[in-house]
Amino acid sequence: MKNILKAPFVEEMKKTTANMYRLGWDERNGGNISYMLDEAEVSKYLNLNKVIRKIDLGFDATELIGRIFIVTGTGKYFKNIEFDPETNLGIIQIAGDGKTAKLLWGWRDGGRFTSEFPAHMMSHIARLKVDPENRVIMHTHPTYTIAMNTVCPVDEKDFTHKLWQSNTEAVVVFPDGVGVLPCMVCGTNEIGIATAEKMEKTRLVVWTNHGIYGAGKTMDEAFGLIETVEKTAQIYMLTLGHTVNVIPDSIIKALADLWHLTPVEGILDI
């Protein structure tokens, strides 16, 4: 077997989480990532028949039976992952009953997946229905996104419009808009269900007063979506109350046309 610590997917998790911590998005043990892996690739590094222990999921993940994920652990700090991945990360496979996970590697201190694991898995299920190539669900607490969410109504059309009006890159990167949920208790199946419903239509979902979820085919795509929202939210907040120029809807539509994109309906007033 190859050295699991040198696996590309472990390296990606180390680099991405370190970058997110450096950006100030994931204070303390905030934030979590789940990354669906290719079974053939994982089998080069792990014996898939060697199960360390089983972990109860607390929900029905039948649609993901057999799928393998590398996941950040509950209570783990992103800043520690690059130095001790085997304690702070875990690789699990959804068992045949759809209700338990088989731990194949990691969490050597007896840990388990993030408390928001249900929201992640439900979002994976939702995204796979519309994009069979989706692999990553990323949750983080970017400062300006939360700040903008605090001063805007809980209205995803309004929130998306304000982002599109603040940065020409926004409509190009997320023409499907940004979903917004009201303030809810995190770490519950209820918020997982609500997030998954939004994920059927968009790759980005804001949790009011908490943070944002992003989905993508790759780590770069999921990260890039959130990064663009955060940069645009920063522009919005730095100019709040002083804005003289916003991007006209006609220009937003022209940008989308230039890139052969279809902006989500009901937002542009043209």
Short mmCIF file of C-alpha atoms in Angstrom, two decimals:
data_model
loop_
_atom_site.label_atom_id
_atom_site.label_comp_id
_atom_site.label_asym_id
_atom_site.label_seq_id
_atom_site.Cartn_x
_atom_site.Cartn_y
_atom_site.Cartn_z
CA MET A 1 0.00 0.00 0.00
CA LYS A 2 1.08 3.55 -0.68
CA ASN A 3 1.56 5.99 2.21
CA ILE A 4 -1.87 7.49 2.98
CA LEU A 5 -0.24 10.67 4.31
CA LYS A 6 1.09 11.31 0.78
CA ALA A 7 -2.27 10.74 -0.92
CA PRO A 8 -3.37 13.67 -3.12
CA PHE A 9 -6.73 13.93 -1.36
CA VAL A 10 -5.04 14.17 2.06
CA GLU A 11 -2.69 16.83 0.70
CA GLU A 12 -5.65 18.78 -0.70
CA MET A 13 -7.42 18.73 2.65
CA LYS A 14 -4.26 19.87 4.43
CA LYS A 15 -3.59 22.76 2.06
CA THR A 16 -7.19 23.93 1.78
CA THR A 17 -7.96 23.90 5.50
CA ALA A 18 -4.67 25.69 6.28
CA ASN A 19 -5.55 28.36 3.73
CA MET A 20 -9.07 28.80 5.10
CA TYR A 21 -7.70 29.18 8.63
CA ARG A 22 -5.11 31.69 7.43
CA LEU A 23 -7.88 33.75 5.80
CA GLY A 24 -9.70 33.93 9.12
CA TRP A 25 -12.72 32.01 7.88
CA ASP A 26 -12.46 29.13 10.35
CA GLU A 27 -11.75 30.28 13.86
CA ARG A 28 -11.19 27.70 16.59
CA ASN A 29 -13.00 24.52 15.46
CA GLY A 30 -15.27 26.36 13.02
CA GLY A 31 -15.88 25.05 9.52
CA ASN A 32 -15.97 21.59 7.98
CA ILE A 33 -15.31 19.86 4.65
CA SER A 34 -16.44 16.56 3.16
CA TYR A 35 -14.77 15.31 -0.01
CA MET A 36 -16.14 12.28 -1.87
CA LEU A 37 -13.32 10.02 -3.04
CA ASP A 38 -12.87 7.52 -5.84
CA GLU A 39 -12.86 3.97 -4.44
CA ALA A 40 -10.14 2.77 -6.82
CA GLU A 41 -7.90 5.65 -5.79
CA VAL A 42 -8.46 5.09 -2.07
CA SER A 43 -7.74 1.36 -2.41
CA LYS A 44 -4.16 2.23 -3.39
CA TYR A 45 -3.66 3.58 0.12
CA LEU A 46 -6.06 1.65 2.37
CA ASN A 47 -7.43 -1.87 2.77
CA LEU A 48 -11.14 -1.15 2.35
CA ASN A 49 -12.01 -4.35 4.20
CA LYS A 50 -10.20 -3.21 7.33
CA VAL A 51 -12.75 -1.29 9.40
CA ILE A 52 -11.45 0.48 12.51
CA ARG A 53 -14.92 1.00 13.97
CA LYS A 54 -18.46 1.90 12.98
CA ILE A 55 -20.11 5.24 13.71
CA ASP A 56 -23.85 5.88 13.84
CA LEU A 57 -24.95 8.49 11.31
CA GLY A 58 -28.14 9.61 13.00
CA PHE A 59 -29.97 9.83 9.66
CA ASP A 60 -30.69 7.77 6.56
CA ALA A 61 -27.92 7.99 3.95
CA THR A 62 -29.11 5.04 1.85
CA GLU A 63 -28.53 6.98 -1.36
CA LEU A 64 -24.81 7.15 -0.53
CA ILE A 65 -24.22 3.50 0.39
CA GLY A 66 -20.67 2.50 -0.52
CA ARG A 67 -19.50 6.07 -1.07
CA ILE A 68 -16.21 7.04 0.55
CA PHE A 69 -15.50 10.46 2.05
CA ILE A 70 -12.62 12.21 3.74
CA VAL A 71 -14.12 14.48 6.39
CA THR A 72 -12.95 16.98 8.99
CA GLY A 73 -13.60 15.91 12.58
CA THR A 74 -15.86 17.40 15.21
CA GLY A 75 -14.09 19.77 17.58
CA LYS A 76 -10.99 19.79 15.38
CA TYR A 77 -9.11 22.97 14.49
CA PHE A 78 -8.32 23.62 10.84
CA LYS A 79 -4.92 25.02 11.86
CA ASN A 80 -3.89 21.59 13.17
CA ILE A 81 -4.83 19.49 10.15
CA GLU A 82 -1.66 20.06 8.12
CA PHE A 83 0.50 18.96 11.09
CA ASP A 84 -1.60 16.03 12.30
CA PRO A 85 -4.03 14.88 9.60
CA GLU A 86 -4.56 11.42 11.12
CA THR A 87 -6.08 12.89 14.27
CA ASN A 88 -8.08 15.68 12.67
CA LEU A 89 -9.36 13.94 9.53
CA GLY A 90 -11.20 10.69 8.93
CA ILE A 91 -11.94 8.55 5.89
CA ILE A 92 -15.31 6.83 6.13
CA GLN A 93 -17.48 4.65 3.91
CA ILE A 94 -21.26 4.65 4.16
CA ALA A 95 -22.21 1.12 5.27
CA GLY A 96 -24.76 -1.13 3.59
CA ASP A 97 -27.48 -0.28 6.10
CA GLY A 98 -27.28 3.40 5.15
CA LYS A 99 -27.33 4.32 8.84
CA THR A 100 -23.73 3.78 9.89
CA ALA A 101 -20.31 4.76 8.62
CA LYS A 102 -17.26 2.52 8.55
CA LEU A 103 -14.13 4.33 9.70
CA LEU A 104 -11.27 3.30 7.42
CA TRP A 105 -8.62 5.75 8.60
CA GLY A 106 -8.12 8.72 10.91
CA TRP A 107 -9.57 10.16 14.13
CA ARG A 108 -7.02 8.12 15.99
CA ASP A 109 -7.95 9.88 19.25
CA GLY A 110 -11.43 8.34 19.11
CA GLY A 111 -13.00 11.28 17.31
CA ARG A 112 -15.76 11.30 14.73
CA PHE A 113 -17.03 13.40 11.84
CA THR A 114 -18.20 16.99 12.19
CA SER A 115 -21.53 17.58 13.94
CA GLU A 116 -22.75 19.03 10.65
CA PHE A 117 -22.13 15.76 8.84
CA PRO A 118 -25.87 15.25 8.16
CA ALA A 119 -26.01 18.62 6.37
CA HIS A 120 -22.98 17.62 4.32
CA MET A 121 -24.32 14.21 3.29
CA MET A 122 -27.80 15.55 2.52
CA SER A 123 -26.18 18.25 0.39
CA HIS A 124 -24.05 15.65 -1.42
CA ILE A 125 -27.23 13.71 -2.21
CA ALA A 126 -28.94 16.86 -3.49
CA ARG A 127 -26.01 17.99 -5.63
CA LEU A 128 -25.39 14.53 -7.14
CA LYS A 129 -28.95 14.58 -8.47
CA VAL A 130 -28.25 17.71 -10.51
CA ASP A 131 -24.49 17.25 -11.02
CA PRO A 132 -23.22 13.66 -10.92
CA GLU A 133 -19.65 14.98 -10.83
CA ASN A 134 -20.07 16.91 -7.58
CA ARG A 135 -17.49 15.83 -5.00
CA VAL A 136 -17.04 18.56 -2.39
CA ILE A 137 -19.22 20.21 0.24
CA MET A 138 -17.47 23.01 2.11
CA HIS A 139 -18.76 24.96 5.11
CA THR A 140 -16.98 27.99 6.51
CA HIS A 141 -17.48 31.29 8.37
CA PRO A 142 -16.16 34.07 6.10
CA THR A 143 -16.28 37.40 7.93
CA TYR A 144 -17.72 39.77 5.34
CA THR A 145 -20.30 37.27 4.10
CA ILE A 146 -21.68 36.97 7.63
CA ALA A 147 -21.52 40.75 8.08
CA MET A 148 -23.41 41.38 4.83
CA ASN A 149 -25.97 38.75 5.75
CA THR A 150 -26.48 40.60 9.05
CA VAL A 151 -27.42 43.91 7.39
CA CYS A 152 -29.51 42.41 4.57
CA PRO A 153 -33.00 40.91 4.78
CA VAL A 154 -33.33 37.12 4.74
CA ASP A 155 -34.17 37.20 1.05
CA GLU A 156 -31.97 35.21 -1.31
CA LYS A 157 -33.05 37.13 -4.40
CA ASP A 158 -32.18 40.44 -2.75
CA PHE A 159 -28.89 39.06 -1.40
CA THR A 160 -27.87 37.62 -4.77
CA HIS A 161 -28.83 40.85 -6.56
CA LYS A 162 -26.72 42.96 -4.20
CA LEU A 163 -23.73 40.69 -4.84
CA TRP A 164 -24.23 40.77 -8.60
CA GLN A 165 -24.45 44.59 -8.45
CA SER A 166 -21.20 44.92 -6.49
CA ASN A 167 -18.70 42.95 -8.58
CA THR A 168 -18.75 42.07 -12.27
CA GLU A 169 -17.21 38.68 -11.47
CA ALA A 170 -20.16 37.64 -9.29
CA VAL A 171 -22.79 36.74 -11.91
CA VAL A 172 -20.15 34.94 -13.97
CA VAL A 173 -19.01 32.76 -11.04
CA PHE A 174 -22.43 32.05 -9.52
CA PRO A 175 -25.20 32.68 -12.09
CA ASP A 176 -27.29 30.18 -10.12
CA GLY A 177 -27.40 32.66 -7.25
CA VAL A 178 -26.99 32.24 -3.51
CA GLY A 179 -29.58 30.52 -1.35
CA VAL A 180 -30.27 32.00 2.10
CA LEU A 181 -31.68 30.21 5.14
CA PRO A 182 -33.08 31.97 8.23
CA CYS A 183 -31.21 31.59 11.51
CA MET A 184 -31.53 27.95 12.58
CA VAL A 185 -29.90 25.61 15.07
CA CYS A 186 -26.79 24.18 13.42
CA GLY A 187 -25.74 20.54 13.71
CA THR A 188 -29.31 19.28 13.30
CA ASN A 189 -31.04 17.19 10.66
CA GLU A 190 -33.53 20.04 10.19
CA ILE A 191 -30.93 22.51 8.94
CA GLY A 192 -29.41 19.71 6.84
CA ILE A 193 -32.74 19.10 5.11
CA ALA A 194 -33.26 22.82 4.49
CA THR A 195 -29.74 23.22 3.10
CA ALA A 196 -30.15 20.23 0.79
CA GLU A 197 -33.39 21.67 -0.60
CA LYS A 198 -31.52 24.84 -1.53
CA MET A 199 -28.63 22.82 -2.97
CA GLU A 200 -30.96 21.34 -5.57
CA LYS A 201 -30.98 24.78 -7.23
CA THR A 202 -27.75 26.49 -6.20
CA ARG A 203 -24.20 25.61 -5.18
CA LEU A 204 -24.09 28.24 -2.43
CA VAL A 205 -26.23 28.48 0.70
CA VAL A 206 -25.86 31.11 3.43
CA TRP A 207 -26.80 30.20 7.00
CA THR A 208 -27.99 33.48 8.52
CA ASN A 209 -25.71 34.73 11.33
CA HIS A 210 -23.48 31.69 10.88
CA GLY A 211 -21.67 31.13 7.58
CA ILE A 212 -21.94 29.63 4.12
CA TYR A 213 -22.01 26.26 2.33
CA GLY A 214 -20.43 25.76 -1.08
CA ALA A 215 -20.45 22.76 -3.41
CA GLY A 216 -18.26 21.79 -6.32
CA LYS A 217 -16.74 19.14 -8.55
CA THR A 218 -13.35 19.94 -7.05
CA MET A 219 -11.93 21.56 -3.95
CA ASP A 220 -10.92 24.55 -6.06
CA GLU A 221 -14.44 25.02 -7.39
CA ALA A 222 -16.10 24.93 -3.97
CA PHE A 223 -13.43 27.19 -2.48
CA GLY A 224 -13.56 29.58 -5.45
CA LEU A 225 -17.32 30.01 -5.15
CA ILE A 226 -17.08 30.96 -1.49
CA GLU A 227 -14.01 33.10 -2.11
CA THR A 228 -15.88 35.14 -4.73
CA VAL A 229 -18.90 35.64 -2.47
CA GLU A 230 -16.61 36.74 0.37
CA LYS A 231 -14.65 39.19 -1.81
CA THR A 232 -17.88 40.66 -3.16
CA ALA A 233 -19.43 40.87 0.32
CA GLN A 234 -16.31 42.73 1.45
CA ILE A 235 -16.78 45.26 -1.35
CA TYR A 236 -20.44 45.64 -0.37
CA MET A 237 -19.68 46.17 3.32
CA LEU A 238 -16.78 48.58 2.72
CA THR A 239 -19.04 50.79 0.59
CA LEU A 240 -22.26 50.33 2.59
CA GLY A 241 -24.10 53.65 2.84
CA HIS A 242 -21.71 55.39 0.45
CA THR A 243 -22.44 53.65 -2.86
CA VAL A 244 -22.71 55.91 -5.88
CA ASN A 245 -22.29 53.31 -8.63
CA VAL A 246 -23.74 49.82 -8.83
CA ILE A 247 -23.58 47.52 -11.84
CA PRO A 248 -26.78 48.01 -13.89
CA ASP A 249 -28.93 44.94 -14.52
CA SER A 250 -28.39 45.40 -18.26
CA ILE A 251 -24.63 45.00 -17.75
CA ILE A 252 -25.12 41.99 -15.48
CA LYS A 253 -27.24 40.38 -18.21
CA ALA A 254 -24.64 41.27 -20.86
CA LEU A 255 -21.88 39.68 -18.76
CA ALA A 256 -23.92 36.50 -18.47
CA ASP A 257 -24.58 36.51 -22.21
CA LEU A 258 -20.88 36.99 -22.94
CA TRP A 259 -20.06 33.83 -20.98
CA HIS A 260 -23.11 31.93 -22.27
CA LEU A 261 -24.62 31.71 -18.79
CA THR A 262 -28.24 31.88 -17.68
CA PRO A 263 -28.78 33.91 -14.51
CA VAL A 264 -31.32 32.46 -12.11
CA GLU A 265 -34.75 33.90 -12.87
CA GLY A 266 -36.55 36.54 -10.82
CA ILE A 267 -33.55 38.65 -9.81
CA LEU A 268 -32.71 40.99 -12.68
CA ASP A 269 -35.19 43.77 -13.44
CA ILE A 270 -34.89 43.84 -17.24
#
